[in-house]
mmCIF file of C-alpha atoms in Angstrom:
data_model
loop_
_atom_site.group_PDB
_atom_site.id
_atom_site.type_symbol
_atom_site.label_atom_id
_atom_site.label_comp_id
_atom_site.label_asym_id
_atom_site.label_seq_id
_atom_site.Cartn_x
_atom_site.Cartn_y
_atom_site.Cartn_z
ATOM 1 C CA UNK A 1 -37.220 -116.752 211.215
ATOM 2 C CA UNK A 2 -34.763 -116.282 208.400
ATOM 3 C CA UNK A 3 -35.274 -113.294 206.137
ATOM 4 C CA UNK A 4 -34.629 -112.925 202.442
ATOM 5 C CA UNK A 5 -34.554 -109.370 201.195
ATOM 6 C CA UNK A 6 -35.241 -108.635 197.543
ATOM 7 C CA UNK A 7 -34.688 -105.272 195.898
ATOM 8 C CA UNK A 8 -36.180 -103.394 194.174
ATOM 9 C CA UNK A 9 -39.792 -104.281 194.817
ATOM 10 C CA UNK A 10 -40.917 -102.601 191.636
ATOM 11 C CA UNK A 11 -39.091 -101.354 188.572
ATOM 12 C CA UNK A 12 -40.215 -99.773 185.348
ATOM 13 C CA UNK A 13 -37.746 -99.587 182.484
ATOM 14 C CA UNK A 14 -37.587 -98.843 178.814
ATOM 15 C CA UNK A 15 -37.295 -101.581 176.247
ATOM 16 C CA UNK A 16 -33.671 -102.433 175.514
ATOM 17 C CA UNK A 17 -32.287 -101.544 178.916
ATOM 18 C CA UNK A 18 -30.955 -103.960 181.513
ATOM 19 C CA UNK A 19 -32.338 -104.370 184.996
ATOM 20 C CA UNK A 20 -30.608 -105.883 188.012
ATOM 21 C CA UNK A 21 -32.509 -107.495 190.881
ATOM 22 C CA UNK A 22 -30.778 -108.258 194.169
ATOM 23 C CA UNK A 23 -31.560 -111.048 196.588
ATOM 24 C CA UNK A 24 -29.936 -111.064 200.018
ATOM 25 C CA UNK A 25 -30.115 -113.495 202.880
ATOM 26 C CA UNK A 26 -30.058 -111.234 205.919
ATOM 27 C CA UNK A 27 -29.330 -113.540 208.828
ATOM 28 C CA UNK A 28 -28.011 -116.712 207.303
ATOM 29 C CA UNK A 29 -25.616 -117.868 204.640
ATOM 30 C CA UNK A 30 -27.353 -119.190 201.561
ATOM 31 C CA UNK A 31 -25.437 -121.843 199.718
ATOM 32 C CA UNK A 32 -28.217 -122.166 197.191
ATOM 33 C CA UNK A 33 -30.608 -119.598 195.809
ATOM 34 C CA UNK A 34 -33.394 -120.065 193.314
ATOM 35 C CA UNK A 35 -34.956 -117.576 190.917
ATOM 36 C CA UNK A 36 -38.577 -117.775 189.826
ATOM 37 C CA UNK A 37 -40.823 -115.731 187.597
ATOM 38 C CA UNK A 38 -44.576 -115.494 187.764
ATOM 39 C CA UNK A 39 -47.054 -114.175 185.226
ATOM 40 C CA UNK A 40 -50.498 -112.925 186.292
ATOM 41 C CA UNK A 41 -52.820 -115.669 187.494
ATOM 42 C CA UNK A 42 -50.154 -118.315 186.986
ATOM 43 C CA UNK A 43 -47.967 -120.303 189.312
ATOM 44 C CA UNK A 44 -44.297 -119.695 189.990
ATOM 45 C CA UNK A 45 -41.967 -120.975 187.303
ATOM 46 C CA UNK A 46 -38.433 -121.910 188.285
ATOM 47 C CA UNK A 47 -35.866 -120.135 186.136
ATOM 48 C CA UNK A 48 -32.537 -121.169 187.590
ATOM 49 C CA UNK A 49 -30.613 -122.522 190.548
ATOM 50 C CA UNK A 50 -27.746 -120.429 191.808
ATOM 51 C CA UNK A 51 -24.913 -121.876 193.865
ATOM 52 C CA UNK A 52 -22.332 -119.666 195.506
ATOM 53 C CA UNK A 53 -19.102 -119.539 193.568
ATOM 54 C CA UNK A 54 -20.281 -121.510 190.568
ATOM 55 C CA UNK A 55 -22.317 -121.013 187.442
ATOM 56 C CA UNK A 56 -26.055 -121.049 187.695
ATOM 57 C CA UNK A 57 -28.057 -123.984 186.394
ATOM 58 C CA UNK A 58 -30.888 -122.847 184.156
ATOM 59 C CA UNK A 59 -34.172 -124.626 183.588
ATOM 60 C CA UNK A 60 -35.061 -125.754 180.114
ATOM 61 C CA UNK A 61 -36.234 -122.917 177.938
ATOM 62 C CA UNK A 62 -34.670 -120.142 180.022
ATOM 63 C CA UNK A 63 -32.056 -118.136 178.136
ATOM 64 C CA UNK A 64 -28.907 -117.875 180.217
ATOM 65 C CA UNK A 65 -27.592 -114.938 178.181
ATOM 66 C CA UNK A 66 -30.848 -113.109 178.732
ATOM 67 C CA UNK A 67 -31.099 -113.723 182.447
ATOM 68 C CA UNK A 68 -27.656 -113.364 184.001
ATOM 69 C CA UNK A 69 -27.305 -114.759 187.492
ATOM 70 C CA UNK A 70 -24.413 -114.026 189.794
ATOM 71 C CA UNK A 71 -24.013 -115.587 193.228
ATOM 72 C CA UNK A 72 -20.746 -114.043 194.303
ATOM 73 C CA UNK A 73 -21.174 -114.402 198.041
ATOM 74 C CA UNK A 74 -23.083 -116.534 200.508
ATOM 75 C CA UNK A 75 -25.536 -113.729 201.151
ATOM 76 C CA UNK A 76 -26.120 -112.190 197.743
ATOM 77 C CA UNK A 77 -27.396 -113.358 194.388
ATOM 78 C CA UNK A 78 -28.320 -111.060 191.535
ATOM 79 C CA UNK A 79 -30.498 -111.542 188.477
ATOM 80 C CA UNK A 80 -29.898 -109.210 185.545
ATOM 81 C CA UNK A 81 -32.492 -109.075 182.818
ATOM 82 C CA UNK A 82 -30.498 -107.936 179.805
ATOM 83 C CA UNK A 83 -31.992 -105.957 176.939
ATOM 84 C CA UNK A 84 -35.407 -106.184 178.478
ATOM 85 C CA UNK A 85 -38.498 -106.324 176.286
ATOM 86 C CA UNK A 86 -42.179 -106.006 177.151
ATOM 87 C CA UNK A 87 -42.566 -109.790 177.205
ATOM 88 C CA UNK A 88 -40.062 -109.890 180.082
ATOM 89 C CA UNK A 89 -42.523 -107.983 182.234
ATOM 90 C CA UNK A 90 -43.265 -110.291 185.115
ATOM 91 C CA UNK A 91 -43.032 -110.829 188.864
ATOM 92 C CA UNK A 92 -39.570 -112.154 189.754
ATOM 93 C CA UNK A 93 -39.041 -113.930 193.062
ATOM 94 C CA UNK A 94 -35.888 -115.234 194.677
ATOM 95 C CA UNK A 95 -35.552 -117.840 197.386
ATOM 96 C CA UNK A 96 -32.720 -119.071 199.522
ATOM 97 C CA UNK A 97 -31.821 -122.105 201.559
ATOM 98 C CA UNK A 98 -29.407 -122.113 204.444
ATOM 99 C CA UNK A 99 -28.126 -125.634 204.322
ATOM 100 C CA UNK A 100 -28.927 -129.056 202.970
ATOM 101 C CA UNK A 101 -31.579 -129.677 200.361
ATOM 102 C CA UNK A 102 -34.015 -130.843 203.037
ATOM 103 C CA UNK A 103 -34.051 -127.426 204.658
ATOM 104 C CA UNK A 104 -36.973 -125.154 203.910
ATOM 105 C CA UNK A 105 -36.729 -122.327 201.440
ATOM 106 C CA UNK A 106 -37.257 -118.701 202.376
ATOM 107 C CA UNK A 107 -38.636 -116.397 199.739
ATOM 108 C CA UNK A 108 -38.101 -112.757 198.971
ATOM 109 C CA UNK A 109 -41.031 -110.404 198.560
ATOM 110 C CA UNK A 110 -40.656 -110.297 194.797
ATOM 111 C CA UNK A 111 -39.876 -107.693 192.136
ATOM 112 C CA UNK A 112 -42.519 -106.505 189.721
ATOM 113 C CA UNK A 113 -40.773 -105.652 186.446
ATOM 114 C CA UNK A 114 -42.623 -103.603 183.867
ATOM 115 C CA UNK A 115 -40.893 -103.028 180.524
ATOM 116 C CA UNK A 116 -42.340 -100.235 178.411
ATOM 117 C CA UNK B 1 -43.585 -131.523 186.649
ATOM 118 C CA UNK B 2 -45.002 -131.198 190.141
ATOM 119 C CA UNK B 3 -45.539 -134.523 191.826
ATOM 120 C CA UNK B 4 -48.544 -133.238 193.713
ATOM 121 C CA UNK B 5 -52.137 -132.500 192.743
ATOM 122 C CA UNK B 6 -54.510 -130.124 194.481
ATOM 123 C CA UNK B 7 -58.021 -128.828 193.841
ATOM 124 C CA UNK B 8 -57.861 -125.471 192.040
ATOM 125 C CA UNK B 9 -60.057 -123.613 194.484
ATOM 126 C CA UNK B 10 -61.882 -123.840 197.798
ATOM 127 C CA UNK B 11 -64.070 -121.625 199.932
ATOM 128 C CA UNK B 12 -64.146 -121.480 203.691
ATOM 129 C CA UNK B 13 -66.219 -119.479 206.149
ATOM 130 C CA UNK B 14 -64.332 -117.175 208.457
ATOM 131 C CA UNK B 15 -63.706 -118.797 211.826
ATOM 132 C CA UNK B 16 -64.157 -122.306 210.512
ATOM 133 C CA UNK B 17 -61.434 -124.816 209.823
ATOM 134 C CA UNK B 18 -60.012 -124.883 206.319
ATOM 135 C CA UNK B 19 -58.955 -128.337 205.164
ATOM 136 C CA UNK B 20 -56.821 -128.313 202.038
ATOM 137 C CA UNK B 21 -56.109 -131.698 200.450
ATOM 138 C CA UNK B 22 -53.095 -132.749 198.423
ATOM 139 C CA UNK B 23 -52.404 -135.966 196.554
ATOM 140 C CA UNK B 24 -48.787 -137.065 196.253
ATOM 141 C CA UNK B 25 -49.047 -140.742 195.421
ATOM 142 C CA UNK B 26 -45.689 -140.880 193.634
ATOM 143 C CA UNK B 27 -43.377 -139.353 196.192
ATOM 144 C CA UNK B 28 -40.691 -141.615 197.550
ATOM 145 C CA UNK B 29 -40.251 -142.711 201.107
ATOM 146 C CA UNK B 30 -37.672 -140.091 202.075
ATOM 147 C CA UNK B 31 -39.343 -137.095 200.465
ATOM 148 C CA UNK B 32 -40.898 -134.501 202.688
ATOM 149 C CA UNK B 33 -44.115 -132.706 201.816
ATOM 150 C CA UNK B 34 -43.928 -128.935 202.151
ATOM 151 C CA UNK B 35 -46.732 -126.406 202.239
ATOM 152 C CA UNK B 36 -46.339 -122.783 201.230
ATOM 153 C CA UNK B 37 -48.866 -120.074 200.587
ATOM 154 C CA UNK B 38 -48.783 -116.957 198.468
ATOM 155 C CA UNK B 39 -50.851 -113.911 199.169
ATOM 156 C CA UNK B 40 -51.424 -111.749 196.142
ATOM 157 C CA UNK B 41 -48.309 -109.956 194.868
ATOM 158 C CA UNK B 42 -46.067 -111.292 197.615
ATOM 159 C CA UNK B 43 -43.416 -113.982 197.835
ATOM 160 C CA UNK B 44 -44.472 -117.426 199.062
ATOM 161 C CA UNK B 45 -44.565 -117.996 202.801
ATOM 162 C CA UNK B 46 -43.512 -121.256 204.419
ATOM 163 C CA UNK B 47 -46.264 -122.904 206.446
ATOM 164 C CA UNK B 48 -45.263 -126.392 207.500
ATOM 165 C CA UNK B 49 -43.643 -129.605 206.314
ATOM 166 C CA UNK B 50 -43.665 -133.272 207.268
ATOM 167 C CA UNK B 51 -42.486 -136.730 206.323
ATOM 168 C CA UNK B 52 -44.849 -139.291 207.790
ATOM 169 C CA UNK B 53 -45.940 -138.052 211.184
ATOM 170 C CA UNK B 54 -48.592 -135.431 211.706
ATOM 171 C CA UNK B 55 -47.153 -132.021 212.388
ATOM 172 C CA UNK B 56 -48.474 -128.891 214.065
ATOM 173 C CA UNK B 57 -47.098 -125.400 214.439
ATOM 174 C CA UNK B 58 -48.465 -121.972 215.207
ATOM 175 C CA UNK B 59 -49.870 -121.595 211.715
ATOM 176 C CA UNK B 60 -51.370 -124.942 210.820
ATOM 177 C CA UNK B 61 -51.535 -128.689 211.203
ATOM 178 C CA UNK B 62 -50.458 -131.225 208.636
ATOM 179 C CA UNK B 63 -52.068 -134.630 208.495
ATOM 180 C CA UNK B 64 -50.266 -137.210 206.363
ATOM 181 C CA UNK B 65 -51.938 -140.507 205.563
ATOM 182 C CA UNK B 66 -50.210 -143.663 206.691
ATOM 183 C CA UNK B 67 -49.445 -144.685 203.106
ATOM 184 C CA UNK B 68 -48.081 -141.148 202.480
ATOM 185 C CA UNK B 69 -50.075 -140.835 199.289
ATOM 186 C CA UNK B 70 -51.935 -137.777 200.433
ATOM 187 C CA UNK B 71 -51.978 -135.097 203.072
ATOM 188 C CA UNK B 72 -54.259 -132.383 204.398
ATOM 189 C CA UNK B 73 -53.294 -128.938 205.575
ATOM 190 C CA UNK B 74 -55.581 -127.672 208.298
ATOM 191 C CA UNK B 75 -55.997 -124.020 209.211
ATOM 192 C CA UNK B 76 -57.991 -124.431 212.437
ATOM 193 C CA UNK B 77 -59.720 -121.048 212.508
ATOM 194 C CA UNK B 78 -59.484 -119.413 209.119
ATOM 195 C CA UNK B 79 -59.442 -115.629 208.925
ATOM 196 C CA UNK B 80 -59.862 -113.302 205.969
ATOM 197 C CA UNK B 81 -56.081 -112.883 205.935
ATOM 198 C CA UNK B 82 -55.696 -116.563 205.154
ATOM 199 C CA UNK B 83 -57.103 -115.954 201.674
ATOM 200 C CA UNK B 84 -54.221 -117.034 199.441
ATOM 201 C CA UNK B 85 -52.990 -119.682 197.038
ATOM 202 C CA UNK B 86 -51.723 -122.724 198.923
ATOM 203 C CA UNK B 87 -49.058 -124.936 197.423
ATOM 204 C CA UNK B 88 -48.251 -128.505 198.381
ATOM 205 C CA UNK B 89 -44.767 -129.416 197.134
ATOM 206 C CA UNK B 90 -42.277 -132.255 197.322
ATOM 207 C CA UNK B 91 -38.728 -130.948 196.768
ATOM 208 C CA UNK B 92 -36.529 -132.609 194.169
ATOM 209 C CA UNK B 93 -33.682 -133.770 196.376
ATOM 210 C CA UNK B 94 -31.700 -135.198 193.468
ATOM 211 C CA UNK B 95 -31.727 -131.734 191.897
ATOM 212 C CA UNK B 96 -30.505 -129.631 194.760
ATOM 213 C CA UNK B 97 -33.811 -129.645 196.567
ATOM 214 C CA UNK B 98 -35.482 -127.268 194.164
ATOM 215 C CA UNK B 99 -39.193 -126.620 194.498
ATOM 216 C CA UNK B 100 -41.382 -127.003 191.443
ATOM 217 C CA UNK B 101 -44.688 -125.273 192.027
ATOM 218 C CA UNK B 102 -47.942 -126.689 190.715
ATOM 219 C CA UNK B 103 -51.096 -124.628 190.369
ATOM 220 C CA UNK B 104 -51.984 -124.828 194.048
ATOM 221 C CA UNK B 105 -55.353 -124.287 195.682
ATOM 222 C CA UNK B 106 -56.834 -120.820 195.782
ATOM 223 C CA UNK B 107 -58.487 -120.555 199.176
ATOM 224 C CA UNK B 108 -61.099 -117.864 199.637
ATOM 225 C CA UNK B 109 -62.111 -117.181 203.219
ATOM 226 C CA UNK B 110 -65.475 -115.480 203.291
ATOM 227 C CA UNK B 111 -67.073 -113.478 206.092
#
């Protein structure tokens, strides 16, 4: 089946620094990618929808200047957490879809971000 | 804003069938029902999806009621590795097909 690769799997950073997370579709072209975050013992929360070549669409309450999303190619989307703070510590997960909205989503393995 | 409701938790004995219910009484006629599961600290894994006919694959079976108001995911012979949170989701096709996750059902398979 299709594979979505997410990197890094774990990152620890100091407060105030920026962290970039990469999401790649390895064997298909992803016209749409989604970014989620998940706090302990909670469900996944959708942060934004990323379409190749256009600006991301953010969910209500998600700061677009805080969480920069770039989807520059059909196989790569990046999420940059800018000026990270301890409250940004979370599990970030990307997902990708190959074609139409009825196609299933494939998920990356997630990135555990810890901000000290 | 999930359009599905699931019990928060279930137990199942190893080797027995696990039947996970999902209510989706408000989904429209052209909306598929998808099932994913998430094992601790991993990304969600696709299991199966269906519209109105029952579906079966190598992982599970999906039984959808005739009125499409509910469905049941069946793991025929649950193993300890099936312990996970199971999510029943109806994608929002008018919003790019995004998936909004509810709380899911935490399935514990016990020896």
